[in-house]
Amino acid sequence: MTTTFETILETIKAYQTIIIHRHQNPDPDALGSQAGLKEIIKQNFPDKKVLMTGFDEPSLTWISQMDQVDDEDYKEALVIVTDTANRPRIDDDRYLNGNCLMKIDHHPNEDIYGDFYYVDTTASSASEIIADFAFSQNLMISDKAASLLYTGIVGDTGRFLYASTTSKTLTIASQLRHFHFDFAAISRQMDSFPFKIAKLQGYVFDHLTIDESGAAYVLLSQDTLKTFDVSLAESSAIVSAPGKIDIVKAWAIFVEQADGSYRVRMRSKEKVINGIAKRHDGGGHPLASGANSASLEENQTIYQELIAVCQGNAKFQVEVSQF
């Protein structure tokens, strides 16, 4: 059932234990919204037990680290899942073990789950939604919570570069900047990466295939990841690299997983690409989506669809207005 900020607050008030989940292979918005919400709840309701769960991503522990959550913690607990469009991507399968399940997200609501859900696809990020919730309900926000939410917004907007950045996004970011935290350090942290990622980025540029339509792709095999000592999660750091090339309009990065299948990360400057993702066991935003491929043959099918989109073939697109 769809819900409101008022109902979210009343539901939080009704539970003594609250466990917050987010998606697998977390990014700054997943961690920022998860940890930011925890900080807000703890500051306003210090007697409540608030926990975060999921696997820690080593490259992002500077944002937040997870709590130890035991099975018995879920008894009579409120479970909140942030920044996760569909159930298979939720980190920690115990999300169903609580008394009440709530979804807070900004992705297209194609997998409707939970007793309550709040989905705003006009928001740049789940962190923007959490900040909007806190401001609208006049909740106390600590410097730490503001820093976490600002980090999530900056992460999902590409430091306010992407089209998902709205005037409301900038207003909320401005409100968060009134708090005391080192916003410049956050930007520096996001703009830096290990030398091995720099070398992987060089590999991407060297091996990128670009069609005359402006569609591009690169494949990162398991052997390539091992050569550069880069994990699947760490490889996400180079997802924006092809977009720096002026003739590239949309691109896909195929990352081979241990079982031989492929995680597909797709981005576009203007053309809508989430229709492709939906056809290949994925989804996401109009200009930033993810999919899954079972084989090299399916990789080529995805790339051919990406070429068709860049050529203006509406058959392969999903209109933003449908969400």
PDB file of C-alpha atoms in Angstrom:
ATOM      1  CA  MET A   1       0.000   0.000   0.000  1.00  0.00           C
ATOM      2  CA  THR A   2       1.330   3.410  -0.944  1.00  0.00           C
ATOM      3  CA  THR A   3       2.032   5.645   2.001  1.00  0.00           C
ATOM      4  CA  THR A   4       2.879   9.187   3.090  1.00  0.00           C
ATOM      5  CA  PHE A   5       5.620  10.777   5.155  1.00  0.00           C
ATOM      6  CA  GLU A   6       3.140  11.134   8.008  1.00  0.00           C
ATOM      7  CA  THR A   7       2.378   7.404   7.959  1.00  0.00           C
ATOM      8  CA  ILE A   8       6.077   6.554   7.764  1.00  0.00           C
ATOM      9  CA  LEU A   9       6.681   8.575  10.921  1.00  0.00           C
ATOM     10  CA  GLU A  10       3.725   7.054  12.754  1.00  0.00           C
ATOM     11  CA  THR A  11       4.888   3.561  11.800  1.00  0.00           C
ATOM     12  CA  ILE A  12       8.396   4.277  13.067  1.00  0.00           C
ATOM     13  CA  LYS A  13       6.924   5.540  16.339  1.00  0.00           C
ATOM     14  CA  ALA A  14       4.956   2.295  16.718  1.00  0.00           C
ATOM     15  CA  TYR A  15       7.979  -0.036  16.716  1.00  0.00           C
ATOM     16  CA  GLN A  16      10.719  -0.491  19.280  1.00  0.00           C
ATOM     17  CA  THR A  17      13.085  -2.310  16.911  1.00  0.00           C
ATOM     18  CA  ILE A  18      13.768  -1.063  13.381  1.00  0.00           C
ATOM     19  CA  ILE A  19      16.071  -2.833  10.923  1.00  0.00           C
ATOM     20  CA  ILE A  20      17.126  -1.037   7.755  1.00  0.00           C
ATOM     21  CA  HIS A  21      18.165  -2.878   4.588  1.00  0.00           C
ATOM     22  CA  ARG A  22      19.353  -1.646   1.164  1.00  0.00           C
ATOM     23  CA  HIS A  23      20.471  -3.212  -2.104  1.00  0.00           C
ATOM     24  CA  GLN A  24      23.349  -5.578  -2.777  1.00  0.00           C
ATOM     25  CA  ASN A  25      26.649  -4.132  -4.021  1.00  0.00           C
ATOM     26  CA  PRO A  26      25.809  -0.795  -2.380  1.00  0.00           C
ATOM     27  CA  ASP A  27      26.610   2.605  -3.812  1.00  0.00           C
ATOM     28  CA  PRO A  28      26.803   5.903  -1.879  1.00  0.00           C
ATOM     29  CA  ASP A  29      23.040   6.463  -2.106  1.00  0.00           C
ATOM     30  CA  ALA A  30      22.223   3.008  -0.760  1.00  0.00           C
ATOM     31  CA  LEU A  31      24.524   3.551   2.211  1.00  0.00           C
ATOM     32  CA  GLY A  32      23.688   7.223   2.662  1.00  0.00           C
ATOM     33  CA  SER A  33      19.937   6.646   2.769  1.00  0.00           C
ATOM     34  CA  GLN A  34      20.273   3.585   5.001  1.00  0.00           C
ATOM     35  CA  ALA A  35      22.680   5.114   7.508  1.00  0.00           C
ATOM     36  CA  GLY A  36      21.132   8.575   7.292  1.00  0.00           C
ATOM     37  CA  LEU A  37      17.715   7.196   8.194  1.00  0.00           C
ATOM     38  CA  LYS A  38      19.211   5.271  11.104  1.00  0.00           C
ATOM     39  CA  GLU A  39      20.866   8.415  12.482  1.00  0.00           C
ATOM     40  CA  ILE A  40      17.641  10.418  12.201  1.00  0.00           C
ATOM     41  CA  ILE A  41      15.584   7.758  13.969  1.00  0.00           C
ATOM     42  CA  LYS A  42      18.168   7.364  16.738  1.00  0.00           C
ATOM     43  CA  GLN A  43      18.401  11.101  17.352  1.00  0.00           C
ATOM     44  CA  ASN A  44      14.646  11.594  17.537  1.00  0.00           C
ATOM     45  CA  PHE A  45      13.853   8.311  19.304  1.00  0.00           C
ATOM     46  CA  PRO A  46      16.966   7.427  21.344  1.00  0.00           C
ATOM     47  CA  ASP A  47      15.262   4.550  23.163  1.00  0.00           C
ATOM     48  CA  LYS A  48      14.603   2.615  19.961  1.00  0.00           C
ATOM     49  CA  LYS A  49      16.866  -0.156  18.714  1.00  0.00           C
ATOM     50  CA  VAL A  50      17.873   0.741  15.152  1.00  0.00           C
ATOM     51  CA  LEU A  51      20.106  -1.574  13.136  1.00  0.00           C
ATOM     52  CA  MET A  52      21.542  -1.679   9.618  1.00  0.00           C
ATOM     53  CA  THR A  53      22.239  -4.899   7.764  1.00  0.00           C
ATOM     54  CA  GLY A  54      23.963  -5.998   4.576  1.00  0.00           C
ATOM     55  CA  PHE A  55      27.449  -6.924   3.455  1.00  0.00           C
ATOM     56  CA  ASP A  56      30.041  -4.191   3.908  1.00  0.00           C
ATOM     57  CA  GLU A  57      31.538  -2.860   0.680  1.00  0.00           C
ATOM     58  CA  PRO A  58      35.256  -2.349   1.480  1.00  0.00           C
ATOM     59  CA  SER A  59      35.641   0.606  -0.887  1.00  0.00           C
ATOM     60  CA  LEU A  60      32.765   2.473   0.786  1.00  0.00           C
ATOM     61  CA  THR A  61      33.339   1.845   4.478  1.00  0.00           C
ATOM     62  CA  TRP A  62      34.277   5.535   4.744  1.00  0.00           C
ATOM     63  CA  ILE A  63      30.538   6.223   4.416  1.00  0.00           C
ATOM     64  CA  SER A  64      29.195   3.670   6.869  1.00  0.00           C
ATOM     65  CA  GLN A  65      29.595   0.138   8.191  1.00  0.00           C
ATOM     66  CA  MET A  66      26.874  -2.354   9.024  1.00  0.00           C
ATOM     67  CA  ASP A  67      25.708  -3.562  12.429  1.00  0.00           C
ATOM     68  CA  GLN A  68      25.617  -7.080  13.809  1.00  0.00           C
ATOM     69  CA  VAL A  69      21.995  -8.138  13.343  1.00  0.00           C
ATOM     70  CA  ASP A  70      20.829 -11.399  14.907  1.00  0.00           C
ATOM     71  CA  ASP A  71      17.843 -13.452  13.791  1.00  0.00           C
ATOM     72  CA  GLU A  72      15.997 -12.709  17.032  1.00  0.00           C
ATOM     73  CA  ASP A  73      16.228  -8.974  16.334  1.00  0.00           C
ATOM     74  CA  TYR A  74      13.595  -9.399  13.628  1.00  0.00           C
ATOM     75  CA  LYS A  75      10.919 -10.533  16.066  1.00  0.00           C
ATOM     76  CA  GLU A  76       8.233  -7.802  16.104  1.00  0.00           C
ATOM     77  CA  ALA A  77      10.562  -5.483  14.165  1.00  0.00           C
ATOM     78  CA  LEU A  78       9.801  -2.879  11.524  1.00  0.00           C
ATOM     79  CA  VAL A  79      11.929  -3.560   8.436  1.00  0.00           C
ATOM     80  CA  ILE A  80      12.642  -0.649   6.090  1.00  0.00           C
ATOM     81  CA  VAL A  81      14.318  -1.183   2.711  1.00  0.00           C
ATOM     82  CA  THR A  82      15.838   1.880   1.043  1.00  0.00           C
ATOM     83  CA  ASP A  83      17.008   2.432  -2.537  1.00  0.00           C
ATOM     84  CA  THR A  84      16.027  -1.046  -3.760  1.00  0.00           C
ATOM     85  CA  ALA A  85      13.644  -1.417  -6.694  1.00  0.00           C
ATOM     86  CA  ASN A  86      13.081  -5.157  -6.608  1.00  0.00           C
ATOM     87  CA  ARG A  87      13.170  -7.948  -4.065  1.00  0.00           C
ATOM     88  CA  PRO A  88      15.987 -10.064  -5.566  1.00  0.00           C
ATOM     89  CA  ARG A  89      18.391  -7.133  -5.059  1.00  0.00           C
ATOM     90  CA  ILE A  90      17.668  -6.676  -1.343  1.00  0.00           C
ATOM     91  CA  ASP A  91      20.787  -7.405   0.693  1.00  0.00           C
ATOM     92  CA  ASP A  92      20.104  -9.956   3.466  1.00  0.00           C
ATOM     93  CA  ASP A  93      17.195 -12.325   2.814  1.00  0.00           C
ATOM     94  CA  ARG A  94      15.877 -11.880   6.361  1.00  0.00           C
ATOM     95  CA  TYR A  95      13.981  -8.747   5.310  1.00  0.00           C
ATOM     96  CA  LEU A  96      10.773 -10.822   5.353  1.00  0.00           C
ATOM     97  CA  ASN A  97      11.261 -11.919   8.958  1.00  0.00           C
ATOM     98  CA  GLY A  98       9.995  -8.737  10.604  1.00  0.00           C
ATOM     99  CA  ASN A  99       6.495  -7.772  11.645  1.00  0.00           C
ATOM    100  CA  CYS A 100       6.090  -4.994   9.062  1.00  0.00           C
ATOM    101  CA  LEU A 101       7.935  -4.252   5.803  1.00  0.00           C
ATOM    102  CA  MET A 102       8.312  -0.788   4.268  1.00  0.00           C
ATOM    103  CA  LYS A 103       9.939   0.236   0.974  1.00  0.00           C
ATOM    104  CA  ILE A 104      11.373   3.734   0.404  1.00  0.00           C
ATOM    105  CA  ASP A 105      12.765   4.201  -3.086  1.00  0.00           C
ATOM    106  CA  HIS A 106      13.188   6.439  -6.131  1.00  0.00           C
ATOM    107  CA  HIS A 107      13.360   3.798  -8.878  1.00  0.00           C
ATOM    108  CA  PRO A 108      10.368   2.900 -11.101  1.00  0.00           C
ATOM    109  CA  ASN A 109       8.004   0.896  -8.896  1.00  0.00           C
ATOM    110  CA  GLU A 110       7.806  -2.243 -11.010  1.00  0.00           C
ATOM    111  CA  ASP A 111       8.162  -4.669  -8.088  1.00  0.00           C
ATOM    112  CA  ILE A 112       5.598  -3.579  -5.534  1.00  0.00           C
ATOM    113  CA  TYR A 113       6.559  -5.124  -2.220  1.00  0.00           C
ATOM    114  CA  GLY A 114       6.049  -4.405   1.453  1.00  0.00           C
ATOM    115  CA  ASP A 115       3.111  -3.559   3.672  1.00  0.00           C
ATOM    116  CA  PHE A 116       3.799   0.094   2.863  1.00  0.00           C
ATOM    117  CA  TYR A 117       5.832   1.705   0.117  1.00  0.00           C
ATOM    118  CA  TYR A 118       6.853   5.264  -0.644  1.00  0.00           C
ATOM    119  CA  VAL A 119       8.236   5.641  -4.166  1.00  0.00           C
ATOM    120  CA  ASP A 120       9.054   8.995  -5.753  1.00  0.00           C
ATOM    121  CA  THR A 121      10.617   8.592  -9.196  1.00  0.00           C
ATOM    122  CA  THR A 122      11.088  12.365  -9.486  1.00  0.00           C
ATOM    123  CA  ALA A 123      13.600  12.279  -6.626  1.00  0.00           C
ATOM    124  CA  SER A 124      17.267  12.114  -7.565  1.00  0.00           C
ATOM    125  CA  SER A 125      18.015   9.550  -4.901  1.00  0.00           C
ATOM    126  CA  ALA A 126      16.687   7.674  -1.910  1.00  0.00           C
ATOM    127  CA  SER A 127      18.792  10.004   0.221  1.00  0.00           C
ATOM    128  CA  GLU A 128      16.863  12.976  -1.143  1.00  0.00           C
ATOM    129  CA  ILE A 129      13.618  11.263  -0.096  1.00  0.00           C
ATOM    130  CA  ILE A 130      14.911  10.570   3.428  1.00  0.00           C
ATOM    131  CA  ALA A 131      16.054  14.184   3.784  1.00  0.00           C
ATOM    132  CA  ASP A 132      12.713  15.446   2.462  1.00  0.00           C
ATOM    133  CA  PHE A 133      10.938  13.195   4.969  1.00  0.00           C
ATOM    134  CA  ALA A 134      13.000  14.518   7.878  1.00  0.00           C
ATOM    135  CA  PHE A 135      12.589  18.181   6.929  1.00  0.00           C
ATOM    136  CA  SER A 136       8.859  17.886   6.231  1.00  0.00           C
ATOM    137  CA  GLN A 137       8.196  16.161   9.558  1.00  0.00           C
ATOM    138  CA  ASN A 138      10.334  18.662  11.497  1.00  0.00           C
ATOM    139  CA  LEU A 139      12.637  15.945  12.771  1.00  0.00           C
ATOM    140  CA  MET A 140      15.985  16.700  14.359  1.00  0.00           C
ATOM    141  CA  ILE A 141      18.904  16.095  12.005  1.00  0.00           C
ATOM    142  CA  SER A 142      22.467  15.709  13.259  1.00  0.00           C
ATOM    143  CA  ASP A 143      25.565  16.815  11.381  1.00  0.00           C
ATOM    144  CA  LYS A 144      26.361  13.145  10.792  1.00  0.00           C
ATOM    145  CA  ALA A 145      22.925  12.425   9.306  1.00  0.00           C
ATOM    146  CA  ALA A 146      23.179  15.489   7.070  1.00  0.00           C
ATOM    147  CA  SER A 147      26.606  14.367   5.872  1.00  0.00           C
ATOM    148  CA  LEU A 148      25.333  10.872   5.063  1.00  0.00           C
ATOM    149  CA  LEU A 149      22.315  12.127   3.125  1.00  0.00           C
ATOM    150  CA  TYR A 150      24.378  14.718   1.274  1.00  0.00           C
ATOM    151  CA  THR A 151      26.811  11.955   0.316  1.00  0.00           C
ATOM    152  CA  GLY A 152      23.973   9.852  -1.073  1.00  0.00           C
ATOM    153  CA  ILE A 153      22.574  12.723  -3.121  1.00  0.00           C
ATOM    154  CA  VAL A 154      25.984  13.693  -4.500  1.00  0.00           C
ATOM    155  CA  GLY A 155      26.655  10.066  -5.386  1.00  0.00           C
ATOM    156  CA  ASP A 156      23.451   9.419  -7.313  1.00  0.00           C
ATOM    157  CA  THR A 157      23.479  12.761  -9.135  1.00  0.00           C
ATOM    158  CA  GLY A 158      27.120  12.467 -10.176  1.00  0.00           C
ATOM    159  CA  ARG A 159      27.829  15.595  -8.140  1.00  0.00           C
ATOM    160  CA  PHE A 160      24.713  17.253  -9.615  1.00  0.00           C
ATOM    161  CA  LEU A 161      25.732  16.438 -13.198  1.00  0.00           C
ATOM    162  CA  TYR A 162      22.918  14.035 -14.135  1.00  0.00           C
ATOM    163  CA  ALA A 163      19.500  14.966 -15.476  1.00  0.00           C
ATOM    164  CA  SER A 164      17.887  13.575 -12.313  1.00  0.00           C
ATOM    165  CA  THR A 165      19.081  16.716 -10.502  1.00  0.00           C
ATOM    166  CA  THR A 166      16.040  18.956 -10.013  1.00  0.00           C
ATOM    167  CA  SER A 167      15.484  22.295  -8.333  1.00  0.00           C
ATOM    168  CA  LYS A 168      14.109  20.349  -5.362  1.00  0.00           C
ATOM    169  CA  THR A 169      17.302  18.283  -5.270  1.00  0.00           C
ATOM    170  CA  LEU A 170      19.388  21.443  -5.084  1.00  0.00           C
ATOM    171  CA  THR A 171      17.104  22.962  -2.449  1.00  0.00           C
ATOM    172  CA  ILE A 172      17.412  19.904  -0.214  1.00  0.00           C
ATOM    173  CA  ALA A 173      21.177  19.741  -0.762  1.00  0.00           C
ATOM    174  CA  SER A 174      21.363  23.415   0.201  1.00  0.00           C
ATOM    175  CA  GLN A 175      19.387  22.734   3.378  1.00  0.00           C
ATOM    176  CA  LEU A 176      21.776  19.921   4.271  1.00  0.00           C
ATOM    177  CA  ARG A 177      24.747  22.216   3.699  1.00  0.00           C
ATOM    178  CA  HIS A 178      23.581  24.350   6.623  1.00  0.00           C
ATOM    179  CA  PHE A 179      24.890  21.578   8.878  1.00  0.00           C
ATOM    180  CA  HIS A 180      28.518  21.228   9.867  1.00  0.00           C
ATOM    181  CA  PHE A 181      30.428  18.649   7.842  1.00  0.00           C
ATOM    182  CA  ASP A 182      33.289  18.693   5.349  1.00  0.00           C
ATOM    183  CA  PHE A 183      31.405  18.640   2.047  1.00  0.00           C
ATOM    184  CA  ALA A 184      34.603  19.222   0.060  1.00  0.00           C
ATOM    185  CA  ALA A 185      36.148  16.099   1.592  1.00  0.00           C
ATOM    186  CA  ILE A 186      33.138  14.090   0.415  1.00  0.00           C
ATOM    187  CA  SER A 187      33.640  15.298  -3.150  1.00  0.00           C
ATOM    188  CA  ARG A 188      37.365  14.559  -2.982  1.00  0.00           C
ATOM    189  CA  GLN A 189      36.678  11.073  -1.681  1.00  0.00           C
ATOM    190  CA  MET A 190      34.225  10.368  -4.495  1.00  0.00           C
ATOM    191  CA  ASP A 191      36.565  11.777  -7.121  1.00  0.00           C
ATOM    192  CA  SER A 192      39.512   9.623  -6.085  1.00  0.00           C
ATOM    193  CA  PHE A 193      40.076   5.931  -6.648  1.00  0.00           C
ATOM    194  CA  PRO A 194      42.896   3.403  -6.197  1.00  0.00           C
ATOM    195  CA  PHE A 195      45.634   3.128  -8.801  1.00  0.00           C
ATOM    196  CA  LYS A 196      44.298  -0.286  -9.880  1.00  0.00           C
ATOM    197  CA  ILE A 197      40.984   1.366 -10.831  1.00  0.00           C
ATOM    198  CA  ALA A 198      42.879   3.973 -12.828  1.00  0.00           C
ATOM    199  CA  LYS A 199      44.603   1.164 -14.716  1.00  0.00           C
ATOM    200  CA  LEU A 200      41.256  -0.574 -15.293  1.00  0.00           C
ATOM    201  CA  GLN A 201      39.863   2.688 -16.661  1.00  0.00           C
ATOM    202  CA  GLY A 202      42.747   2.780 -19.114  1.00  0.00           C
ATOM    203  CA  TYR A 203      41.836  -0.753 -20.172  1.00  0.00           C
ATOM    204  CA  VAL A 204      38.238   0.345 -20.751  1.00  0.00           C
ATOM    205  CA  PHE A 205      39.314   3.172 -23.056  1.00  0.00           C
ATOM    206  CA  ASP A 206      41.704   0.862 -24.933  1.00  0.00           C
ATOM    207  CA  HIS A 207      39.087  -1.853 -25.486  1.00  0.00           C
ATOM    208  CA  LEU A 208      35.908   0.184 -25.939  1.00  0.00           C
ATOM    209  CA  THR A 209      33.894  -0.614 -29.074  1.00  0.00           C
ATOM    210  CA  ILE A 210      31.998   2.398 -30.459  1.00  0.00           C
ATOM    211  CA  ASP A 211      29.401   2.067 -33.210  1.00  0.00           C
ATOM    212  CA  GLU A 212      28.829   4.923 -35.661  1.00  0.00           C
ATOM    213  CA  SER A 213      25.474   5.500 -33.928  1.00  0.00           C
ATOM    214  CA  GLY A 214      27.285   6.429 -30.710  1.00  0.00           C
ATOM    215  CA  ALA A 215      26.543   3.168 -28.909  1.00  0.00           C
ATOM    216  CA  ALA A 216      29.547   1.749 -27.066  1.00  0.00           C
ATOM    217  CA  TYR A 217      30.423  -1.288 -25.003  1.00  0.00           C
ATOM    218  CA  VAL A 218      33.284  -3.011 -23.249  1.00  0.00           C
ATOM    219  CA  LEU A 219      33.522  -6.462 -21.678  1.00  0.00           C
ATOM    220  CA  LEU A 220      35.343  -7.085 -18.412  1.00  0.00           C
ATOM    221  CA  SER A 221      36.015 -10.805 -18.081  1.00  0.00           C
ATOM    222  CA  GLN A 222      36.838 -12.620 -14.872  1.00  0.00           C
ATOM    223  CA  ASP A 223      40.432 -12.846 -16.086  1.00  0.00           C
ATOM    224  CA  THR A 224      40.524  -9.083 -16.631  1.00  0.00           C
ATOM    225  CA  LEU A 225      39.185  -8.409 -13.144  1.00  0.00           C
ATOM    226  CA  LYS A 226      41.802 -10.754 -11.680  1.00  0.00           C
ATOM    227  CA  THR A 227      44.566  -9.109 -13.708  1.00  0.00           C
ATOM    228  CA  PHE A 228      43.721  -5.729 -12.210  1.00  0.00           C
ATOM    229  CA  ASP A 229      42.790  -7.216  -8.798  1.00  0.00           C
ATOM    230  CA  VAL A 230      39.362  -5.564  -9.001  1.00  0.00           C
ATOM    231  CA  SER A 231      36.142  -7.001  -7.554  1.00  0.00           C
ATOM    232  CA  LEU A 232      32.729  -6.875  -9.204  1.00  0.00           C
ATOM    233  CA  ALA A 233      31.664  -4.112  -6.820  1.00  0.00           C
ATOM    234  CA  GLU A 234      34.869  -2.123  -7.341  1.00  0.00           C
ATOM    235  CA  SER A 235      34.421  -2.263 -11.120  1.00  0.00           C
ATOM    236  CA  SER A 236      31.395   0.013 -10.788  1.00  0.00           C
ATOM    237  CA  ALA A 237      33.826   2.903 -10.283  1.00  0.00           C
ATOM    238  CA  ILE A 238      34.494   3.043 -14.032  1.00  0.00           C
ATOM    239  CA  VAL A 239      30.854   2.971 -15.172  1.00  0.00           C
ATOM    240  CA  SER A 240      30.888   6.642 -16.205  1.00  0.00           C
ATOM    241  CA  ALA A 241      34.216   6.487 -18.066  1.00  0.00           C
ATOM    242  CA  PRO A 242      32.881   5.863 -21.617  1.00  0.00           C
ATOM    243  CA  GLY A 243      30.584   8.872 -21.283  1.00  0.00           C
ATOM    244  CA  LYS A 244      33.576  11.190 -21.193  1.00  0.00           C
ATOM    245  CA  ILE A 245      34.098  10.504 -24.912  1.00  0.00           C
ATOM    246  CA  ASP A 246      32.254  13.100 -26.987  1.00  0.00           C
ATOM    247  CA  ILE A 247      30.970  10.734 -29.690  1.00  0.00           C
ATOM    248  CA  VAL A 248      29.538   8.212 -27.211  1.00  0.00           C
ATOM    249  CA  LYS A 249      25.771   8.588 -26.686  1.00  0.00           C
ATOM    250  CA  ALA A 250      24.995   5.455 -24.666  1.00  0.00           C
ATOM    251  CA  TRP A 251      27.091   2.572 -23.403  1.00  0.00           C
ATOM    252  CA  ALA A 252      27.082  -0.807 -21.704  1.00  0.00           C
ATOM    253  CA  ILE A 253      29.728  -2.406 -19.527  1.00  0.00           C
ATOM    254  CA  PHE A 254      29.461  -6.198 -19.374  1.00  0.00           C
ATOM    255  CA  VAL A 255      31.120  -7.579 -16.242  1.00  0.00           C
ATOM    256  CA  GLU A 256      31.552 -11.336 -16.096  1.00  0.00           C
ATOM    257  CA  GLN A 257      30.540 -12.929 -12.802  1.00  0.00           C
ATOM    258  CA  ALA A 258      31.968 -16.064 -11.219  1.00  0.00           C
ATOM    259  CA  ASP A 259      29.238 -18.281 -12.688  1.00  0.00           C
ATOM    260  CA  GLY A 260      29.885 -17.098 -16.250  1.00  0.00           C
ATOM    261  CA  SER A 261      26.880 -14.782 -16.464  1.00  0.00           C
ATOM    262  CA  TYR A 262      27.230 -11.020 -16.861  1.00  0.00           C
ATOM    263  CA  ARG A 263      26.218  -7.999 -14.840  1.00  0.00           C
ATOM    264  CA  VAL A 264      25.339  -5.267 -17.333  1.00  0.00           C
ATOM    265  CA  ARG A 265      25.692  -1.612 -16.387  1.00  0.00           C
ATOM    266  CA  MET A 266      24.135   0.790 -18.893  1.00  0.00           C
ATOM    267  CA  ARG A 267      24.253   4.567 -19.089  1.00  0.00           C
ATOM    268  CA  SER A 268      23.022   7.138 -21.597  1.00  0.00           C
ATOM    269  CA  LYS A 269      23.420  10.856 -22.120  1.00  0.00           C
ATOM    270  CA  GLU A 270      19.939  11.439 -23.585  1.00  0.00           C
ATOM    271  CA  LYS A 271      18.383   8.274 -25.049  1.00  0.00           C
ATOM    272  CA  VAL A 272      16.052   6.252 -22.808  1.00  0.00           C
ATOM    273  CA  ILE A 273      17.599   2.837 -22.124  1.00  0.00           C
ATOM    274  CA  ASN A 274      15.624   1.256 -19.276  1.00  0.00           C
ATOM    275  CA  GLY A 275      13.445  -0.578 -21.804  1.00  0.00           C
ATOM    276  CA  ILE A 276      16.492  -2.622 -22.776  1.00  0.00           C
ATOM    277  CA  ALA A 277      17.238  -3.354 -19.129  1.00  0.00           C
ATOM    278  CA  LYS A 278      13.683  -4.531 -18.489  1.00  0.00           C
ATOM    279  CA  ARG A 279      13.893  -7.030 -21.341  1.00  0.00           C
ATOM    280  CA  HIS A 280      17.045  -8.503 -19.857  1.00  0.00           C
ATOM    281  CA  ASP A 281      16.164  -9.195 -16.237  1.00  0.00           C
ATOM    282  CA  GLY A 282      16.832  -5.686 -15.004  1.00  0.00           C
ATOM    283  CA  GLY A 283      15.506  -2.164 -14.819  1.00  0.00           C
ATOM    284  CA  GLY A 284      16.324   1.236 -13.461  1.00  0.00           C
ATOM    285  CA  HIS A 285      16.179   4.865 -14.449  1.00  0.00           C
ATOM    286  CA  PRO A 286      15.654   6.140 -18.006  1.00  0.00           C
ATOM    287  CA  LEU A 287      19.335   7.088 -18.379  1.00  0.00           C
ATOM    288  CA  ALA A 288      20.968   4.744 -15.850  1.00  0.00           C
ATOM    289  CA  SER A 289      19.989   1.095 -15.739  1.00  0.00           C
ATOM    290  CA  GLY A 290      21.269  -2.361 -14.945  1.00  0.00           C
ATOM    291  CA  ALA A 291      20.547  -5.751 -16.467  1.00  0.00           C
ATOM    292  CA  ASN A 292      21.691  -9.355 -16.404  1.00  0.00           C
ATOM    293  CA  SER A 293      22.963 -11.443 -19.292  1.00  0.00           C
ATOM    294  CA  ALA A 294      23.346 -15.204 -19.409  1.00  0.00           C
ATOM    295  CA  SER A 295      25.864 -15.377 -22.239  1.00  0.00           C
ATOM    296  CA  LEU A 296      28.088 -13.618 -24.756  1.00  0.00           C
ATOM    297  CA  GLU A 297      25.263 -14.015 -27.264  1.00  0.00           C
ATOM    298  CA  GLU A 298      22.868 -12.122 -25.018  1.00  0.00           C
ATOM    299  CA  ASN A 299      25.529  -9.445 -24.561  1.00  0.00           C
ATOM    300  CA  GLN A 300      25.510  -8.907 -28.315  1.00  0.00           C
ATOM    301  CA  THR A 301      21.706  -8.782 -28.358  1.00  0.00           C
ATOM    302  CA  ILE A 302      21.788  -6.066 -25.706  1.00  0.00           C
ATOM    303  CA  TYR A 303      24.392  -4.121 -27.649  1.00  0.00           C
ATOM    304  CA  GLN A 304      22.360  -4.342 -30.860  1.00  0.00           C
ATOM    305  CA  GLU A 305      19.348  -2.992 -28.968  1.00  0.00           C
ATOM    306  CA  LEU A 306      21.525  -0.182 -27.634  1.00  0.00           C
ATOM    307  CA  ILE A 307      22.563   0.656 -31.191  1.00  0.00           C
ATOM    308  CA  ALA A 308      18.899   0.713 -32.221  1.00  0.00           C
ATOM    309  CA  VAL A 309      18.106   3.143 -29.407  1.00  0.00           C
ATOM    310  CA  CYS A 310      20.963   5.426 -30.429  1.00  0.00           C
ATOM    311  CA  GLN A 311      19.642   5.314 -33.993  1.00  0.00           C
ATOM    312  CA  GLY A 312      16.294   6.564 -32.715  1.00  0.00           C
ATOM    313  CA  ASN A 313      14.311   3.324 -32.903  1.00  0.00           C
ATOM    314  CA  ALA A 314      11.490   3.926 -30.409  1.00  0.00           C
ATOM    315  CA  LYS A 315      10.624   0.215 -30.380  1.00  0.00           C
ATOM    316  CA  PHE A 316      13.475  -0.424 -27.973  1.00  0.00           C
ATOM    317  CA  GLN A 317      12.694   2.415 -25.578  1.00  0.00           C
ATOM    318  CA  VAL A 318      10.369   2.795 -22.614  1.00  0.00           C
ATOM    319  CA  GLU A 319       8.986   6.287 -22.277  1.00  0.00           C
ATOM    320  CA  VAL A 320       9.773   8.058 -19.021  1.00  0.00           C
ATOM    321  CA  SER A 321       6.122   9.082 -18.744  1.00  0.00           C
ATOM    322  CA  GLN A 322       5.133   5.441 -18.187  1.00  0.00           C
ATOM    323  CA  PHE A 323       6.587   5.645 -14.705  1.00  0.00           C
TER     324      PHE A 323
END
